[in-house]
XYZ file of C-alpha atoms in Angstrom:
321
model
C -29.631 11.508 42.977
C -30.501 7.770 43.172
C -30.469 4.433 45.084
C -30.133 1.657 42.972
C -31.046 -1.544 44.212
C -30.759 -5.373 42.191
C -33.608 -7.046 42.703
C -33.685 -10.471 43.482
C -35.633 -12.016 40.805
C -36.156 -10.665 37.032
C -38.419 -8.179 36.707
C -41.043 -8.336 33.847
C -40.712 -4.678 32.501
C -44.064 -4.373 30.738
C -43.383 -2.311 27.091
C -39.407 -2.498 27.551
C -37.449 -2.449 24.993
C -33.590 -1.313 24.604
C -33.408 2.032 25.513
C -29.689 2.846 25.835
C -27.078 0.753 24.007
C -23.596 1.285 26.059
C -21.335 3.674 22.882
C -18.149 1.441 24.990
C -15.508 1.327 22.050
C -13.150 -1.648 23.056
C -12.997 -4.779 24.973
C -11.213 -3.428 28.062
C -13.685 -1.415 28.865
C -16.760 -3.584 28.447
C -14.769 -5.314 30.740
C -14.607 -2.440 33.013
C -17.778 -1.926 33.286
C -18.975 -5.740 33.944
C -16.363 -5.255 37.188
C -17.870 -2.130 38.301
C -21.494 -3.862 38.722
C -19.771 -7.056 40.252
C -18.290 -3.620 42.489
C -21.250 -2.375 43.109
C -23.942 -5.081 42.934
C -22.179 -8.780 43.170
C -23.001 -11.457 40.738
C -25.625 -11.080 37.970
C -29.516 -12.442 38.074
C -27.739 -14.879 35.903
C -24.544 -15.223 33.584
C -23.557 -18.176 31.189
C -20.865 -18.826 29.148
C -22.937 -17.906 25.954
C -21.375 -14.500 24.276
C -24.814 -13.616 22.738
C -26.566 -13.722 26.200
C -23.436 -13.100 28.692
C -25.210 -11.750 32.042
C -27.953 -9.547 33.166
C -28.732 -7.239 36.024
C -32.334 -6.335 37.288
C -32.435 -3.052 38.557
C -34.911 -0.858 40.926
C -33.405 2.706 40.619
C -35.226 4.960 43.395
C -35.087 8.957 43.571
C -34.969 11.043 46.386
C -38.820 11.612 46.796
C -39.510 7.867 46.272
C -40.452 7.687 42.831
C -38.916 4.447 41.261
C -38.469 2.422 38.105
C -37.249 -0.538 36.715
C -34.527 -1.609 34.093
C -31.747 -4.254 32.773
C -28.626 -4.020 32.093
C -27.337 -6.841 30.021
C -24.593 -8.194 27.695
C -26.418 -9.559 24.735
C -25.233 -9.840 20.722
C -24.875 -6.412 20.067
C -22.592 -5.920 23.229
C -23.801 -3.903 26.437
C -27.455 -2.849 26.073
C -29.814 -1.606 28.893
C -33.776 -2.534 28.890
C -36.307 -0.668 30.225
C -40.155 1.083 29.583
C -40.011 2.986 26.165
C -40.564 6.750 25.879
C -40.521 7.411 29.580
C -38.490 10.093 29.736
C -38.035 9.321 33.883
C -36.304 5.755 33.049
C -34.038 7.347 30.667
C -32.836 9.856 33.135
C -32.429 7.098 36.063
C -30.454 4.993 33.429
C -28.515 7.781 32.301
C -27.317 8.346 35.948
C -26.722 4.995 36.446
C -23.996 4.744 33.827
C -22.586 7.332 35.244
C -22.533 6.102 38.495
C -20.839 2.630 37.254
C -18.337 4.269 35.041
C -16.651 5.977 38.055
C -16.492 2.815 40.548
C -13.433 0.631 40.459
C -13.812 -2.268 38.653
C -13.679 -5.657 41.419
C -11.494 -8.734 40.321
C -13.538 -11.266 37.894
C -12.552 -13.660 34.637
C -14.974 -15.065 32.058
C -14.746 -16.957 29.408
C -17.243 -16.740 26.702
C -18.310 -18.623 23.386
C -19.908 -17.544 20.391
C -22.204 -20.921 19.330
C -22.056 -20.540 15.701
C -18.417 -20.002 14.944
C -16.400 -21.407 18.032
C -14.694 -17.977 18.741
C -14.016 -17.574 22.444
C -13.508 -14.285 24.551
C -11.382 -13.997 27.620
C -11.711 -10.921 30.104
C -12.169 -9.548 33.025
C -10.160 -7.355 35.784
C -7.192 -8.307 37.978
C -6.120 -5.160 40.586
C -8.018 -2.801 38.775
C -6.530 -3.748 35.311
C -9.026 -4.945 32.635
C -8.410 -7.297 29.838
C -10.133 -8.685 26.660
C -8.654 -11.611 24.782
C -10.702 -13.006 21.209
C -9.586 -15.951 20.090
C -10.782 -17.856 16.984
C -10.346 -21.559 16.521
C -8.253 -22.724 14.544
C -9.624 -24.055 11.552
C -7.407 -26.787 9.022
C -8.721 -27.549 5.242
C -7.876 -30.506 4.127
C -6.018 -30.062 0.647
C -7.960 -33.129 -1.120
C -10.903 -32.087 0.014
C -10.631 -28.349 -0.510
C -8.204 -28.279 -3.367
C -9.479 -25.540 -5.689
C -11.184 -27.697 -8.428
C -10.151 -27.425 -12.365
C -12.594 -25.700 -14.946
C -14.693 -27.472 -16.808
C -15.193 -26.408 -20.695
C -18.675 -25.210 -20.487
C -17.225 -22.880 -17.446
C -14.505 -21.411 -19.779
C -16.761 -21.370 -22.580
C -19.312 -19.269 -20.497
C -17.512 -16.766 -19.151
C -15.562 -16.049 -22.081
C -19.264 -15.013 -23.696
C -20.226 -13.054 -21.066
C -20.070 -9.439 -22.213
C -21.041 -6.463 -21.243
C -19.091 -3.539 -22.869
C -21.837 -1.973 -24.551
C -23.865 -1.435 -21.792
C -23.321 2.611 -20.734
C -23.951 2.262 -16.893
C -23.734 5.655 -16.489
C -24.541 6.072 -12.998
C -22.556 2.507 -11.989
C -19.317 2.670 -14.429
C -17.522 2.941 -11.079
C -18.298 -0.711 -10.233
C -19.387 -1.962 -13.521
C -16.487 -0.653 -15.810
C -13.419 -0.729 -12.980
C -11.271 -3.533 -13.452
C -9.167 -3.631 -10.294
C -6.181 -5.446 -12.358
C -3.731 -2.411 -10.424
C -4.820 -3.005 -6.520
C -6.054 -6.806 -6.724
C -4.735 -10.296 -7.798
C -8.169 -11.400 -7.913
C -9.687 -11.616 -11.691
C -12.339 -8.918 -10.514
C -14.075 -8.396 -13.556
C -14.727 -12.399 -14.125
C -16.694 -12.881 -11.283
C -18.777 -9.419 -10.991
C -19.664 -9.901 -14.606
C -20.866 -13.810 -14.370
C -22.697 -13.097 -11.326
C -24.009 -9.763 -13.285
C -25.399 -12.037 -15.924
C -27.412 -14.516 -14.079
C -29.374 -11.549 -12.448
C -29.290 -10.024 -15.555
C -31.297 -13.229 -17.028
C -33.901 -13.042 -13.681
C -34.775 -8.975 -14.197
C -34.915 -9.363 -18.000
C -32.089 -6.313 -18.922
C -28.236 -5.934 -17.548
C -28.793 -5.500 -13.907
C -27.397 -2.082 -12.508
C -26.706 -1.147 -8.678
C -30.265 0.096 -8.451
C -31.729 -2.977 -8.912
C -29.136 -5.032 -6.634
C -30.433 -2.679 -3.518
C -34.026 -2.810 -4.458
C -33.866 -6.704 -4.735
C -31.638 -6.445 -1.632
C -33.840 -4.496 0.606
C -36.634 -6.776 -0.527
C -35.104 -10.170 0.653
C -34.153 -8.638 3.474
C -30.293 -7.964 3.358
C -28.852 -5.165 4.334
C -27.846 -3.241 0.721
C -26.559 0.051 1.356
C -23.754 1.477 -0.766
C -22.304 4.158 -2.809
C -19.404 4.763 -5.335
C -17.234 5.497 -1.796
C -18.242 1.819 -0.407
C -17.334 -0.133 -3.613
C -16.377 -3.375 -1.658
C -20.209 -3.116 0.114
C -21.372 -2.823 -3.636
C -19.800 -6.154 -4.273
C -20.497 -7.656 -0.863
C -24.710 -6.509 -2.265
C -24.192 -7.902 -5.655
C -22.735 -11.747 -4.199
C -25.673 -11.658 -1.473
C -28.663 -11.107 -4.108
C -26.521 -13.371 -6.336
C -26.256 -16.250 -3.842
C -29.985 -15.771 -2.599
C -31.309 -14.710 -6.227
C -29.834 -17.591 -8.452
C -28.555 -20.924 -6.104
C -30.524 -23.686 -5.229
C -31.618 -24.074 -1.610
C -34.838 -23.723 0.486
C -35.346 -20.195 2.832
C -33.929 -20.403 5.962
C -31.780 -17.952 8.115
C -28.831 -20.792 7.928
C -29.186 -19.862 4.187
C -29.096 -16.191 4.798
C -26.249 -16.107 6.362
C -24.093 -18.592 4.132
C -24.953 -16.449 1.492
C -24.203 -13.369 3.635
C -20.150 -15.510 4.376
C -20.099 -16.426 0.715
C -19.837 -12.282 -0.110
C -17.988 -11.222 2.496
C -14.778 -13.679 1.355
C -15.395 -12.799 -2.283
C -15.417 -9.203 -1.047
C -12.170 -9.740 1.425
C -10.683 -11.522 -1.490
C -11.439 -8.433 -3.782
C -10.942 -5.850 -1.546
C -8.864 -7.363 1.346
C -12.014 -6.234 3.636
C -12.137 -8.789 6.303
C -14.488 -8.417 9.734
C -14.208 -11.867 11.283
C -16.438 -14.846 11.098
C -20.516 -15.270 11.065
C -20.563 -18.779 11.189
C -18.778 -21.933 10.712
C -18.638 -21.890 6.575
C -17.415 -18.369 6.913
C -14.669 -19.547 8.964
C -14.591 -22.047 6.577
C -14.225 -19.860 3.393
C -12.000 -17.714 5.324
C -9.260 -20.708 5.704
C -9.314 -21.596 2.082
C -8.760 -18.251 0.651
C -5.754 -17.855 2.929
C -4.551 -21.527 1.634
C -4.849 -20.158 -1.345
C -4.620 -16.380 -1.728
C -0.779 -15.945 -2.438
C -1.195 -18.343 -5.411
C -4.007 -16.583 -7.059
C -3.020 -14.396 -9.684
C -4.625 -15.170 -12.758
C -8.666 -15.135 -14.458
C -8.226 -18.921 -14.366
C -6.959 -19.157 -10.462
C -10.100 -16.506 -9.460
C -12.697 -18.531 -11.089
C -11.535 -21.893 -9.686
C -11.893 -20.123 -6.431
C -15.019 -19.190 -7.232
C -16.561 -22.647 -7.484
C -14.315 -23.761 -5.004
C -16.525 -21.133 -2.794
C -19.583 -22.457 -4.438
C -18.732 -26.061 -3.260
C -17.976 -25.083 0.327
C -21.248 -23.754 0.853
C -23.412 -26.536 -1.273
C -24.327 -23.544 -3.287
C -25.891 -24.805 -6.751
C -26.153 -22.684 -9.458
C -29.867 -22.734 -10.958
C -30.560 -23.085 -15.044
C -31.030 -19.905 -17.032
């Protein structure tokens, strides 16, 4: 059994670190559970309007012989999270408790509106009589057709890709990615852009690159790269991040990262139909013109002027070989 008390100011929590991140599996509930502390606490340390850094709670939990310790509860970019002294086995049991606890109080009557900073997305929610809601919206986002038109090829474009080949490599281990075609599931000219974006890495390693060496290059530059034949979309989402990072011009920065993180995930959605939302603004972006576009391409010509119609969006500029 415990008291739990909010203190008035932030606590410093010396060593803290997430200890708990909140397994809540939709909106409503996070929702839910932000009205059960307004239930049982009232309003936040603080709150904004920022969805990365929503509202936190400093708490003094307090067992029955008087032992106490201190944690957060917050609403940060990986949703509800809860801070507190690492491997302390006592704070983990207090905080375990404590969820408890809030999980079984009825939610009191609140609405928030949030905004994510980067891509203009909004969330609505809260709790009205003990009903929770939680509304995403993204802005709307208009491309300009003279702006954005999908350009024509140029001849050294045709003349390249039609000399890219790779059909005597054996990729025995890859030939699930490397040799697949997608012609059957996809409108998308898969085989155009894996392959030209397979030979510009190909030219940096010195040998046809396999899957192997798009992880290990991966994990090095810091993306996230993990993949098997079950995951072929994450395969091509790895092979368009290296790509991007690998072989376009542009200095290091994590506004570069994640363009070239947005630039794979619309060739993959485009590929694969896998779509997750936006990460930033030229995601959002990217996203808009393939849906301008999608329904009218349906041919190797169509998917490449995509292609550099994706490579103009995001001022990506191919380097020499």
């Amino acid at each position: 059994m415990y008291i739990f008390i909010v203190n008035k100011k932030n606590t410093s929590i010396d060593d803290g670190s997430n200890i708990l991140s909140l397994e809540i599996e939709n909106g409503e509930a996070i929702a839910r559970f932000r009205g059960s502390l307004l239930t049982l606490f009232g309003e936040p340390n603080y709150k904004t309007s920022d969805a990365e850094n929503a509202f936190q709670y400093s708490i003094t939990a307090i067992d029955k012989i008087g032992n106490s310790c201190v944690f957060s509860i917050y609403q940060g970019p990986s949703g509800l999270g809860i801070e507190g002294k690492e491997d302390d086995d006592s704070v983990l049991q207090a905080v375990q408790f404590f969820v408890k606890h809030v999980t079984e109080v009825v939610p009191a009557d609140f609405d928030e509106k949030l905004v994510y900073g980067d891509t203009g997305s909004t969330i609505e929610y809260g709790c009205k009589n003990g009903v929770c809601y939680y509304i995403e919206s993204s802005p709307i986002t208009s491309i300009k057709n003279d702006k954005h038109r999908l350009p024509d090829l140029t001849t050294p474009q045709w003349n390249e890709i039609n000399e890219i080949d790779f059909t005597g490599v054996k990729d025995p281990n890859d030939s699930w990615f490397w040799k697949e075609d997608l012609l059957h599931s996809s409108t998308i000219h898969f085989p155009s852009i894996r392959d030209l974006m397979r030979k510009d890495l190909s030219l940096i390693v010195g040998k046809p690159i396999g899957l192997d060496e798009v992880k290990r290059i991966g994990h090095e530059e810091g993306f996230n790269t993990e993949f098997d034949a079950g995951k072929p979309e994450m395969a091509l989402n790895a092979l368009a991040e290296v790509w991007a990072w690998k072989t376009t011009a542009g200095k290091t920065s994590q506004k570069r990262r994640l363009d070239c993180s947005s630039f794979a995930w619309t060739i993959s959605r485009a590929v694969y139909g896998f779509y997750g939302g936006n990460l930033n603004k030229n995601h959002a972006l990217a996203n808009a013109l393939y849906e301008e576009h999608e329904d009218r391409i349906s041919s190797q010509e169509d998917t490449l002027r995509f292609f550099y119609a994706l490579l103009n969006l995001f001022k990506f500029k191919r380097l020499k070989g």
